[in-house]
Amino acid sequence: MGFMDDLKKAGKNLSRALKDITGAPFVKEMCGTAANMYRLGWDERNGGNISYLLDEKEVTEYIDLNEVIRTIPLMGVNAADFDVTPLIGKIFIVTGTGKYFKNVEDDPENNLGIVRIAADGKGVELLWGFADGGRPTSEFPAHLMSHMARLKVDPENRVVMHSHPTNTLAMNFVHELDEKKFTHTLWEMCTECIVVFPDGVGILPWMLCGTDEIGRATAKKMEEFRLVVWAMHGIYGAGKTMDETFGLIETVEKAAQIYMLTAHLPRVNTIKDEEMLQLVELFKVKCRKDFLNLK
Ligand code: 13P
Ligand code: ZN
């Protein structure tokens, strides 16, 4: 047998040794999270999207990184000033544009994709998924810019999540969209809010989604906040793990729900700022003190 045959045989052995990707922890996490987001009513139809920065070593257990299925240009980006150079070669699992969250768990291969940021930083190489010709979420530019911003602040950041949680959205229509006031109201609604998101919630005015403008604006906010409200649209969250990121949005949504259940009623009791400060001290978190009204 010649050298080429040996090489082919080695290649075959390699592909035979690959594990079933539907059992990969990162695929299961994407499926479980999308299912929870749908179950909670946060992500109607194709609303919402998730991207998860993967460890290349872990991915090689499941797919051959040399096999690029197709190259996909990034949507909605102005090629001239869209720069994701720091992410070139990075691998993400991401939800597909137009895909319904309710379907992800039953059909991950059509609704999710594993992509690598191409060498020119203007497109992605599909390594797995989007089997019916799909492509990454239209919000991928905003996700990528948010990843870059969060990675600068926290090198362990892995997840960016966008969602349309009902009460958070409802609150946008009846509460002032001022970061300090909005965050403060949320902190007042559940005792643990200030501990879960001591850095507060950033807010962007209504902007056109799916563009690099909103991506850049989101990323700018992400330098300061792990949560960014897109006014009258939804919310972005970022974190080290799927649980942390989901938990951030879940806690905001719970607080917004309490607000929406009580906003039209006379307020008899409230959590005071001095009490919030006690929580911050006990749990040793660094909060946005300028978002409190301390005497
Ligand atoms: P995609 O279907 O492109 O992910 O868009 C959903 C969404 O929520 C847009 O903001
Ligand atoms: Zn959206």
mmCIF file of C-alpha atoms and ligand atoms in Angstrom:
data_model
loop_
_atom_site.group_PDB
_atom_site.id
_atom_site.type_symbol
_atom_site.label_atom_id
_atom_site.label_comp_id
_atom_site.label_asym_id
_atom_site.label_seq_id
_atom_site.Cartn_x
_atom_site.Cartn_y
_atom_site.Cartn_z
ATOM 1 C CA MET A 1 0.000 0.000 0.000
ATOM 2 C CA GLY A 2 1.263 3.431 -0.939
ATOM 3 C CA PHE A 3 1.516 6.548 1.144
ATOM 4 C CA MET A 4 -1.763 8.010 -0.246
ATOM 5 C CA ASP A 5 -3.663 4.844 0.698
ATOM 6 C CA ASP A 6 -2.246 5.015 4.196
ATOM 7 C CA LEU A 7 -3.337 8.620 4.406
ATOM 8 C CA LYS A 8 -6.878 7.786 3.207
ATOM 9 C CA LYS A 9 -7.106 4.931 5.696
ATOM 10 C CA ALA A 10 -5.954 7.197 8.479
ATOM 11 C CA GLY A 11 -8.568 9.752 7.415
ATOM 12 C CA LYS A 12 -11.305 7.103 7.461
ATOM 13 C CA ASN A 13 -10.218 5.922 10.887
ATOM 14 C CA LEU A 14 -10.327 9.510 12.063
ATOM 15 C CA SER A 15 -13.885 10.017 10.820
ATOM 16 C CA ARG A 16 -14.938 6.681 12.326
ATOM 17 C CA ALA A 17 -13.559 7.791 15.658
ATOM 18 C CA LEU A 18 -15.682 10.937 15.748
ATOM 19 C CA LYS A 19 -18.395 10.960 18.371
ATOM 20 C CA ASP A 20 -22.072 11.576 17.615
ATOM 21 C CA ILE A 21 -22.487 15.336 17.717
ATOM 22 C CA THR A 22 -26.114 15.252 18.841
ATOM 23 C CA GLY A 23 -24.756 13.937 22.145
ATOM 24 C CA ALA A 24 -22.195 16.755 22.504
ATOM 25 C CA PRO A 25 -22.700 18.779 25.711
ATOM 26 C CA PHE A 26 -22.709 22.068 23.786
ATOM 27 C CA VAL A 27 -25.431 20.859 21.370
ATOM 28 C CA LYS A 28 -27.500 19.581 24.291
ATOM 29 C CA GLU A 29 -27.082 22.896 26.099
ATOM 30 C CA MET A 30 -28.249 24.851 23.041
ATOM 31 C CA CYS A 31 -31.266 22.537 22.663
ATOM 32 C CA GLY A 32 -32.187 22.664 26.346
ATOM 33 C CA THR A 33 -31.822 26.421 26.567
ATOM 34 C CA ALA A 34 -33.831 27.130 23.403
ATOM 35 C CA ALA A 35 -36.556 24.796 24.714
ATOM 36 C CA ASN A 36 -36.659 26.617 28.052
ATOM 37 C CA MET A 37 -36.755 30.016 26.382
ATOM 38 C CA TYR A 38 -39.673 28.887 24.223
ATOM 39 C CA ARG A 39 -41.483 27.254 27.156
ATOM 40 C CA LEU A 40 -41.254 30.508 29.103
ATOM 41 C CA GLY A 41 -42.804 32.437 26.229
ATOM 42 C CA TRP A 42 -39.700 34.521 25.629
ATOM 43 C CA ASP A 43 -39.144 33.448 22.046
ATOM 44 C CA GLU A 44 -42.163 33.351 19.818
ATOM 45 C CA ARG A 45 -41.758 32.131 16.240
ATOM 46 C CA ASN A 46 -38.103 32.824 15.295
ATOM 47 C CA GLY A 47 -37.673 35.451 18.019
ATOM 48 C CA GLY A 48 -34.367 35.277 19.868
ATOM 49 C CA ASN A 49 -30.957 33.851 19.100
ATOM 50 C CA ILE A 50 -28.017 32.289 20.933
ATOM 51 C CA SER A 51 -24.319 32.073 20.122
ATOM 52 C CA TYR A 52 -21.810 30.061 22.106
ATOM 53 C CA LEU A 53 -18.034 30.263 21.677
ATOM 54 C CA LEU A 54 -16.709 26.698 21.645
ATOM 55 C CA ASP A 55 -13.433 25.150 22.646
ATOM 56 C CA GLU A 56 -11.767 23.953 19.415
ATOM 57 C CA LYS A 57 -10.336 20.856 21.119
ATOM 58 C CA GLU A 58 -13.766 19.797 22.304
ATOM 59 C CA VAL A 59 -15.291 20.306 18.846
ATOM 60 C CA THR A 60 -12.651 18.080 17.190
ATOM 61 C CA GLU A 61 -14.063 15.133 19.127
ATOM 62 C CA TYR A 62 -17.239 15.470 17.038
ATOM 63 C CA ILE A 63 -16.447 17.015 13.650
ATOM 64 C CA ASP A 64 -13.599 17.184 11.175
ATOM 65 C CA LEU A 65 -12.483 20.807 11.207
ATOM 66 C CA ASN A 66 -10.934 20.438 7.750
ATOM 67 C CA GLU A 67 -14.299 19.773 6.143
ATOM 68 C CA VAL A 68 -15.999 23.067 5.348
ATOM 69 C CA ILE A 69 -19.557 22.436 4.124
ATOM 70 C CA ARG A 70 -19.988 25.940 2.685
ATOM 71 C CA THR A 71 -18.907 29.525 3.252
ATOM 72 C CA ILE A 72 -21.587 32.002 4.282
ATOM 73 C CA PRO A 73 -21.147 35.789 4.084
ATOM 74 C CA LEU A 74 -22.272 37.600 7.228
ATOM 75 C CA MET A 75 -25.643 39.323 6.818
ATOM 76 C CA GLY A 76 -26.339 42.992 7.439
ATOM 77 C CA VAL A 77 -22.748 44.097 7.801
ATOM 78 C CA ASN A 78 -21.128 46.932 6.011
ATOM 79 C CA ALA A 79 -18.035 45.108 4.774
ATOM 80 C CA ALA A 80 -15.835 48.195 4.948
ATOM 81 C CA ASP A 81 -16.122 48.804 8.666
ATOM 82 C CA PHE A 82 -17.102 45.460 10.122
ATOM 83 C CA ASP A 83 -14.068 44.121 11.871
ATOM 84 C CA VAL A 84 -14.151 40.862 13.772
ATOM 85 C CA THR A 85 -10.420 40.230 13.336
ATOM 86 C CA PRO A 86 -9.961 39.135 16.974
ATOM 87 C CA LEU A 87 -12.451 36.305 16.365
ATOM 88 C CA ILE A 88 -10.919 34.901 13.161
ATOM 89 C CA GLY A 89 -10.689 31.118 13.415
ATOM 90 C CA LYS A 90 -12.987 30.991 16.458
ATOM 91 C CA ILE A 91 -15.766 28.428 16.401
ATOM 92 C CA PHE A 92 -19.340 29.144 17.487
ATOM 93 C CA ILE A 93 -22.526 27.158 17.689
ATOM 94 C CA VAL A 94 -25.355 29.503 16.765
ATOM 95 C CA THR A 95 -29.095 29.461 16.127
ATOM 96 C CA GLY A 96 -30.244 29.933 12.533
ATOM 97 C CA THR A 97 -32.016 32.963 11.137
ATOM 98 C CA GLY A 98 -35.756 32.434 10.791
ATOM 99 C CA LYS A 99 -35.602 29.231 12.825
ATOM 100 C CA TYR A 100 -38.230 28.619 15.486
ATOM 101 C CA PHE A 101 -36.951 28.056 19.025
ATOM 102 C CA LYS A 102 -39.746 25.540 19.591
ATOM 103 C CA ASN A 103 -38.157 23.288 16.938
ATOM 104 C CA VAL A 104 -34.495 23.392 18.002
ATOM 105 C CA GLU A 105 -34.620 20.492 20.452
ATOM 106 C CA ASP A 106 -36.256 18.049 18.014
ATOM 107 C CA ASP A 107 -34.174 19.047 15.017
ATOM 108 C CA PRO A 108 -30.814 20.550 15.987
ATOM 109 C CA GLU A 109 -29.175 19.800 12.640
ATOM 110 C CA ASN A 110 -31.510 22.127 10.716
ATOM 111 C CA ASN A 111 -31.949 24.812 13.362
ATOM 112 C CA LEU A 112 -28.381 25.136 14.640
ATOM 113 C CA GLY A 113 -25.015 25.507 12.960
ATOM 114 C CA ILE A 114 -21.389 25.265 13.972
ATOM 115 C CA VAL A 115 -19.411 27.930 12.177
ATOM 116 C CA ARG A 116 -15.829 29.168 12.114
ATOM 117 C CA ILE A 117 -15.084 32.837 11.497
ATOM 118 C CA ALA A 118 -13.380 32.966 8.089
ATOM 119 C CA ALA A 119 -9.851 34.254 7.600
ATOM 120 C CA ASP A 120 -11.089 37.541 6.052
ATOM 121 C CA GLY A 121 -13.443 38.166 8.999
ATOM 122 C CA LYS A 122 -16.331 38.877 6.594
ATOM 123 C CA GLY A 123 -17.970 35.496 6.554
ATOM 124 C CA VAL A 124 -18.184 32.131 8.277
ATOM 125 C CA GLU A 125 -17.316 28.579 7.327
ATOM 126 C CA LEU A 126 -20.075 26.104 8.070
ATOM 127 C CA LEU A 127 -18.715 22.988 9.777
ATOM 128 C CA TRP A 128 -21.969 21.348 10.851
ATOM 129 C CA GLY A 129 -25.728 21.976 10.854
ATOM 130 C CA PHE A 130 -27.989 24.373 8.920
ATOM 131 C CA ALA A 131 -28.653 21.207 6.924
ATOM 132 C CA ASP A 132 -31.581 22.668 4.994
ATOM 133 C CA GLY A 133 -29.476 25.542 3.633
ATOM 134 C CA GLY A 134 -29.891 27.810 6.674
ATOM 135 C CA ARG A 135 -27.513 30.438 7.964
ATOM 136 C CA PRO A 136 -26.635 32.073 11.289
ATOM 137 C CA THR A 137 -29.048 34.458 12.970
ATOM 138 C CA SER A 138 -29.421 37.876 11.364
ATOM 139 C CA GLU A 139 -28.171 39.205 14.694
ATOM 140 C CA PHE A 140 -24.834 37.419 14.365
ATOM 141 C CA PRO A 141 -22.949 40.700 13.731
ATOM 142 C CA ALA A 142 -24.342 42.058 17.021
ATOM 143 C CA HIS A 143 -23.447 38.781 18.743
ATOM 144 C CA LEU A 144 -19.892 38.797 17.401
ATOM 145 C CA MET A 145 -19.304 42.407 18.388
ATOM 146 C CA SER A 146 -20.773 41.666 21.823
ATOM 147 C CA HIS A 147 -18.480 38.639 22.188
ATOM 148 C CA MET A 148 -15.480 40.829 21.360
ATOM 149 C CA ALA A 149 -16.547 43.488 23.861
ATOM 150 C CA ARG A 150 -17.219 41.015 26.672
ATOM 151 C CA LEU A 151 -14.024 39.034 26.016
ATOM 152 C CA LYS A 152 -12.057 42.238 26.575
ATOM 153 C CA VAL A 153 -13.684 42.646 29.992
ATOM 154 C CA ASP A 154 -13.903 38.936 30.840
ATOM 155 C CA PRO A 155 -11.706 36.496 28.874
ATOM 156 C CA GLU A 156 -13.963 33.658 30.048
ATOM 157 C CA ASN A 157 -17.110 35.006 28.411
ATOM 158 C CA ARG A 158 -18.620 32.401 26.079
ATOM 159 C CA VAL A 159 -22.327 33.041 25.562
ATOM 160 C CA VAL A 160 -24.390 35.818 24.010
ATOM 161 C CA MET A 161 -28.171 35.442 24.132
ATOM 162 C CA HIS A 162 -30.950 37.573 22.679
ATOM 163 C CA SER A 163 -34.576 37.150 23.641
ATOM 164 C CA HIS A 164 -38.020 38.834 23.736
ATOM 165 C CA PRO A 165 -39.148 38.141 27.331
ATOM 166 C CA THR A 166 -42.768 39.247 27.744
ATOM 167 C CA ASN A 167 -42.668 41.323 30.919
ATOM 168 C CA THR A 168 -39.306 42.925 30.181
ATOM 169 C CA LEU A 169 -40.762 44.030 26.886
ATOM 170 C CA ALA A 170 -44.033 45.206 28.486
ATOM 171 C CA MET A 171 -42.046 47.251 30.982
ATOM 172 C CA ASN A 172 -40.331 49.074 28.089
ATOM 173 C CA PHE A 173 -43.670 50.628 27.174
ATOM 174 C CA VAL A 174 -44.591 51.959 30.602
ATOM 175 C CA HIS A 175 -41.291 52.696 32.358
ATOM 176 C CA GLU A 176 -38.808 55.450 31.599
ATOM 177 C CA LEU A 177 -35.961 54.049 29.491
ATOM 178 C CA ASP A 178 -33.245 55.541 31.634
ATOM 179 C CA GLU A 179 -30.528 53.045 32.638
ATOM 180 C CA LYS A 180 -30.323 54.162 36.241
ATOM 181 C CA LYS A 181 -34.089 54.362 36.778
ATOM 182 C CA PHE A 182 -34.832 51.126 34.921
ATOM 183 C CA THR A 183 -32.122 49.184 36.766
ATOM 184 C CA HIS A 184 -33.174 50.648 40.102
ATOM 185 C CA THR A 185 -36.796 49.617 39.572
ATOM 186 C CA LEU A 186 -35.698 46.070 38.718
ATOM 187 C CA TRP A 187 -33.427 45.913 41.778
ATOM 188 C CA GLU A 188 -36.418 46.951 43.912
ATOM 189 C CA MET A 189 -38.610 44.121 42.622
ATOM 190 C CA CYS A 190 -36.765 41.056 43.981
ATOM 191 C CA THR A 191 -34.294 40.953 46.849
ATOM 192 C CA GLU A 192 -31.692 39.028 44.853
ATOM 193 C CA CYS A 193 -31.699 41.225 41.739
ATOM 194 C CA ILE A 194 -28.863 43.461 42.885
ATOM 195 C CA VAL A 195 -26.746 40.392 43.632
ATOM 196 C CA VAL A 196 -27.470 38.715 40.282
ATOM 197 C CA PHE A 197 -26.903 41.804 38.120
ATOM 198 C CA PRO A 198 -25.018 44.309 40.283
ATOM 199 C CA ASP A 199 -23.605 45.875 37.099
ATOM 200 C CA GLY A 200 -27.150 46.899 36.101
ATOM 201 C CA VAL A 201 -28.891 46.954 32.760
ATOM 202 C CA GLY A 202 -27.801 49.047 29.782
ATOM 203 C CA ILE A 203 -30.466 50.405 27.444
ATOM 204 C CA LEU A 204 -30.410 51.223 23.746
ATOM 205 C CA PRO A 205 -33.177 53.286 22.179
ATOM 206 C CA TRP A 206 -35.276 51.621 19.480
ATOM 207 C CA MET A 207 -32.930 50.864 16.601
ATOM 208 C CA LEU A 208 -33.124 48.831 13.417
ATOM 209 C CA CYS A 209 -32.141 45.252 14.259
ATOM 210 C CA GLY A 210 -29.909 43.034 12.116
ATOM 211 C CA THR A 211 -27.506 45.871 11.284
ATOM 212 C CA ASP A 212 -23.911 46.577 12.204
ATOM 213 C CA GLU A 213 -25.040 49.908 13.786
ATOM 214 C CA ILE A 214 -27.070 48.149 16.469
ATOM 215 C CA GLY A 215 -24.249 45.612 16.788
ATOM 216 C CA ARG A 216 -21.731 48.324 17.501
ATOM 217 C CA ALA A 217 -24.054 50.103 19.929
ATOM 218 C CA THR A 218 -24.758 46.835 21.770
ATOM 219 C CA ALA A 219 -21.068 46.032 21.990
ATOM 220 C CA LYS A 220 -20.334 49.491 23.398
ATOM 221 C CA LYS A 221 -22.887 48.884 26.153
ATOM 222 C CA MET A 222 -21.466 45.395 26.724
ATOM 223 C CA GLU A 223 -18.173 46.966 27.812
ATOM 224 C CA GLU A 224 -20.099 48.092 30.885
ATOM 225 C CA PHE A 225 -23.095 45.768 31.234
ATOM 226 C CA ARG A 226 -23.817 42.043 30.820
ATOM 227 C CA LEU A 227 -27.435 42.911 30.077
ATOM 228 C CA VAL A 228 -28.582 45.319 27.387
ATOM 229 C CA VAL A 229 -32.228 46.142 26.685
ATOM 230 C CA TRP A 230 -33.125 46.893 23.098
ATOM 231 C CA ALA A 231 -36.040 49.260 23.644
ATOM 232 C CA MET A 232 -39.398 47.868 22.515
ATOM 233 C CA HIS A 233 -37.648 44.791 21.101
ATOM 234 C CA GLY A 234 -35.995 42.589 23.714
ATOM 235 C CA ILE A 235 -32.850 42.004 25.679
ATOM 236 C CA TYR A 236 -29.248 40.834 25.222
ATOM 237 C CA GLY A 237 -27.366 38.918 27.867
ATOM 238 C CA ALA A 238 -23.760 37.732 28.026
ATOM 239 C CA GLY A 239 -21.975 35.348 30.352
ATOM 240 C CA LYS A 240 -19.359 32.673 30.952
ATOM 241 C CA THR A 241 -21.860 29.830 30.759
ATOM 242 C CA MET A 242 -25.280 29.118 29.329
ATOM 243 C CA ASP A 243 -26.707 28.937 32.863
ATOM 244 C CA GLU A 244 -25.224 32.253 33.918
ATOM 245 C CA THR A 245 -26.509 34.030 30.801
ATOM 246 C CA PHE A 246 -29.953 32.436 30.953
ATOM 247 C CA GLY A 247 -30.126 33.218 34.674
ATOM 248 C CA LEU A 248 -29.399 36.896 34.069
ATOM 249 C CA ILE A 249 -32.278 37.273 31.619
ATOM 250 C CA GLU A 250 -34.520 35.069 33.773
ATOM 251 C CA THR A 251 -33.936 37.294 36.807
ATOM 252 C CA VAL A 252 -34.612 40.520 34.892
ATOM 253 C CA GLU A 253 -37.776 38.961 33.482
ATOM 254 C CA LYS A 254 -38.961 37.885 36.937
ATOM 255 C CA ALA A 255 -38.381 41.390 38.304
ATOM 256 C CA ALA A 256 -40.160 42.910 35.295
ATOM 257 C CA GLN A 257 -43.070 40.552 35.930
ATOM 258 C CA ILE A 258 -43.390 41.724 39.545
ATOM 259 C CA TYR A 259 -43.231 45.300 38.269
ATOM 260 C CA MET A 260 -45.975 44.710 35.699
ATOM 261 C CA LEU A 261 -48.135 42.983 38.324
ATOM 262 C CA THR A 262 -47.818 45.889 40.737
ATOM 263 C CA ALA A 263 -47.144 49.061 38.722
ATOM 264 C CA HIS A 264 -50.830 50.019 38.580
ATOM 265 C CA LEU A 265 -51.364 49.417 42.327
ATOM 266 C CA PRO A 266 -50.441 51.697 45.226
ATOM 267 C CA ARG A 267 -46.916 50.837 46.447
ATOM 268 C CA VAL A 268 -47.094 50.107 50.175
ATOM 269 C CA ASN A 269 -43.685 48.503 50.724
ATOM 270 C CA THR A 270 -40.354 48.564 48.953
ATOM 271 C CA ILE A 271 -36.802 47.287 49.289
ATOM 272 C CA LYS A 272 -34.806 50.297 50.408
ATOM 273 C CA ASP A 273 -31.463 51.344 48.945
ATOM 274 C CA GLU A 274 -29.770 50.883 52.326
ATOM 275 C CA GLU A 275 -31.041 47.274 52.302
ATOM 276 C CA MET A 276 -29.688 46.729 48.801
ATOM 277 C CA LEU A 277 -26.350 47.976 50.020
ATOM 278 C CA GLN A 278 -26.405 45.386 52.812
ATOM 279 C CA LEU A 279 -26.936 42.664 50.190
ATOM 280 C CA VAL A 280 -24.049 43.943 48.097
ATOM 281 C CA GLU A 281 -21.784 43.893 51.144
ATOM 282 C CA LEU A 282 -22.892 40.440 52.317
ATOM 283 C CA PHE A 283 -22.485 38.830 48.876
ATOM 284 C CA LYS A 284 -19.330 40.814 48.165
ATOM 285 C CA VAL A 285 -20.386 42.023 44.730
ATOM 286 C CA LYS A 286 -19.386 45.274 43.101
ATOM 287 C CA CYS A 287 -22.522 47.166 42.229
ATOM 288 C CA ARG A 288 -23.165 50.320 40.235
ATOM 289 C CA LYS A 289 -23.349 52.547 43.314
ATOM 290 C CA ASP A 290 -24.301 55.482 41.089
ATOM 291 C CA PHE A 291 -27.528 53.570 40.316
ATOM 292 C CA LEU A 292 -28.494 53.694 44.009
ATOM 293 C CA ASN A 293 -29.949 56.748 45.752
ATOM 294 C CA LEU A 294 -27.835 56.742 48.895
ATOM 295 C CA LYS A 295 -27.970 59.633 51.309
HETATM 296 P P1 13P B 1 -33.248 35.665 13.599
HETATM 297 O O1 13P B 1 -34.381 34.746 13.196
HETATM 298 O O2 13P B 1 -32.474 36.166 12.430
HETATM 299 O O3 13P B 1 -32.377 35.020 14.651
HETATM 300 O O4 13P B 1 -33.892 36.964 14.255
HETATM 301 C C1 13P B 1 -34.707 36.868 15.378
HETATM 302 C C2 13P B 1 -34.716 38.097 16.191
HETATM 303 O O5 13P B 1 -35.041 38.049 17.362
HETATM 304 C C3 13P B 1 -34.309 39.368 15.564
HETATM 305 O O6 13P B 1 -34.037 40.339 16.519
HETATM 306 ZN ZN ZN B 2 -35.169 40.014 18.406
#
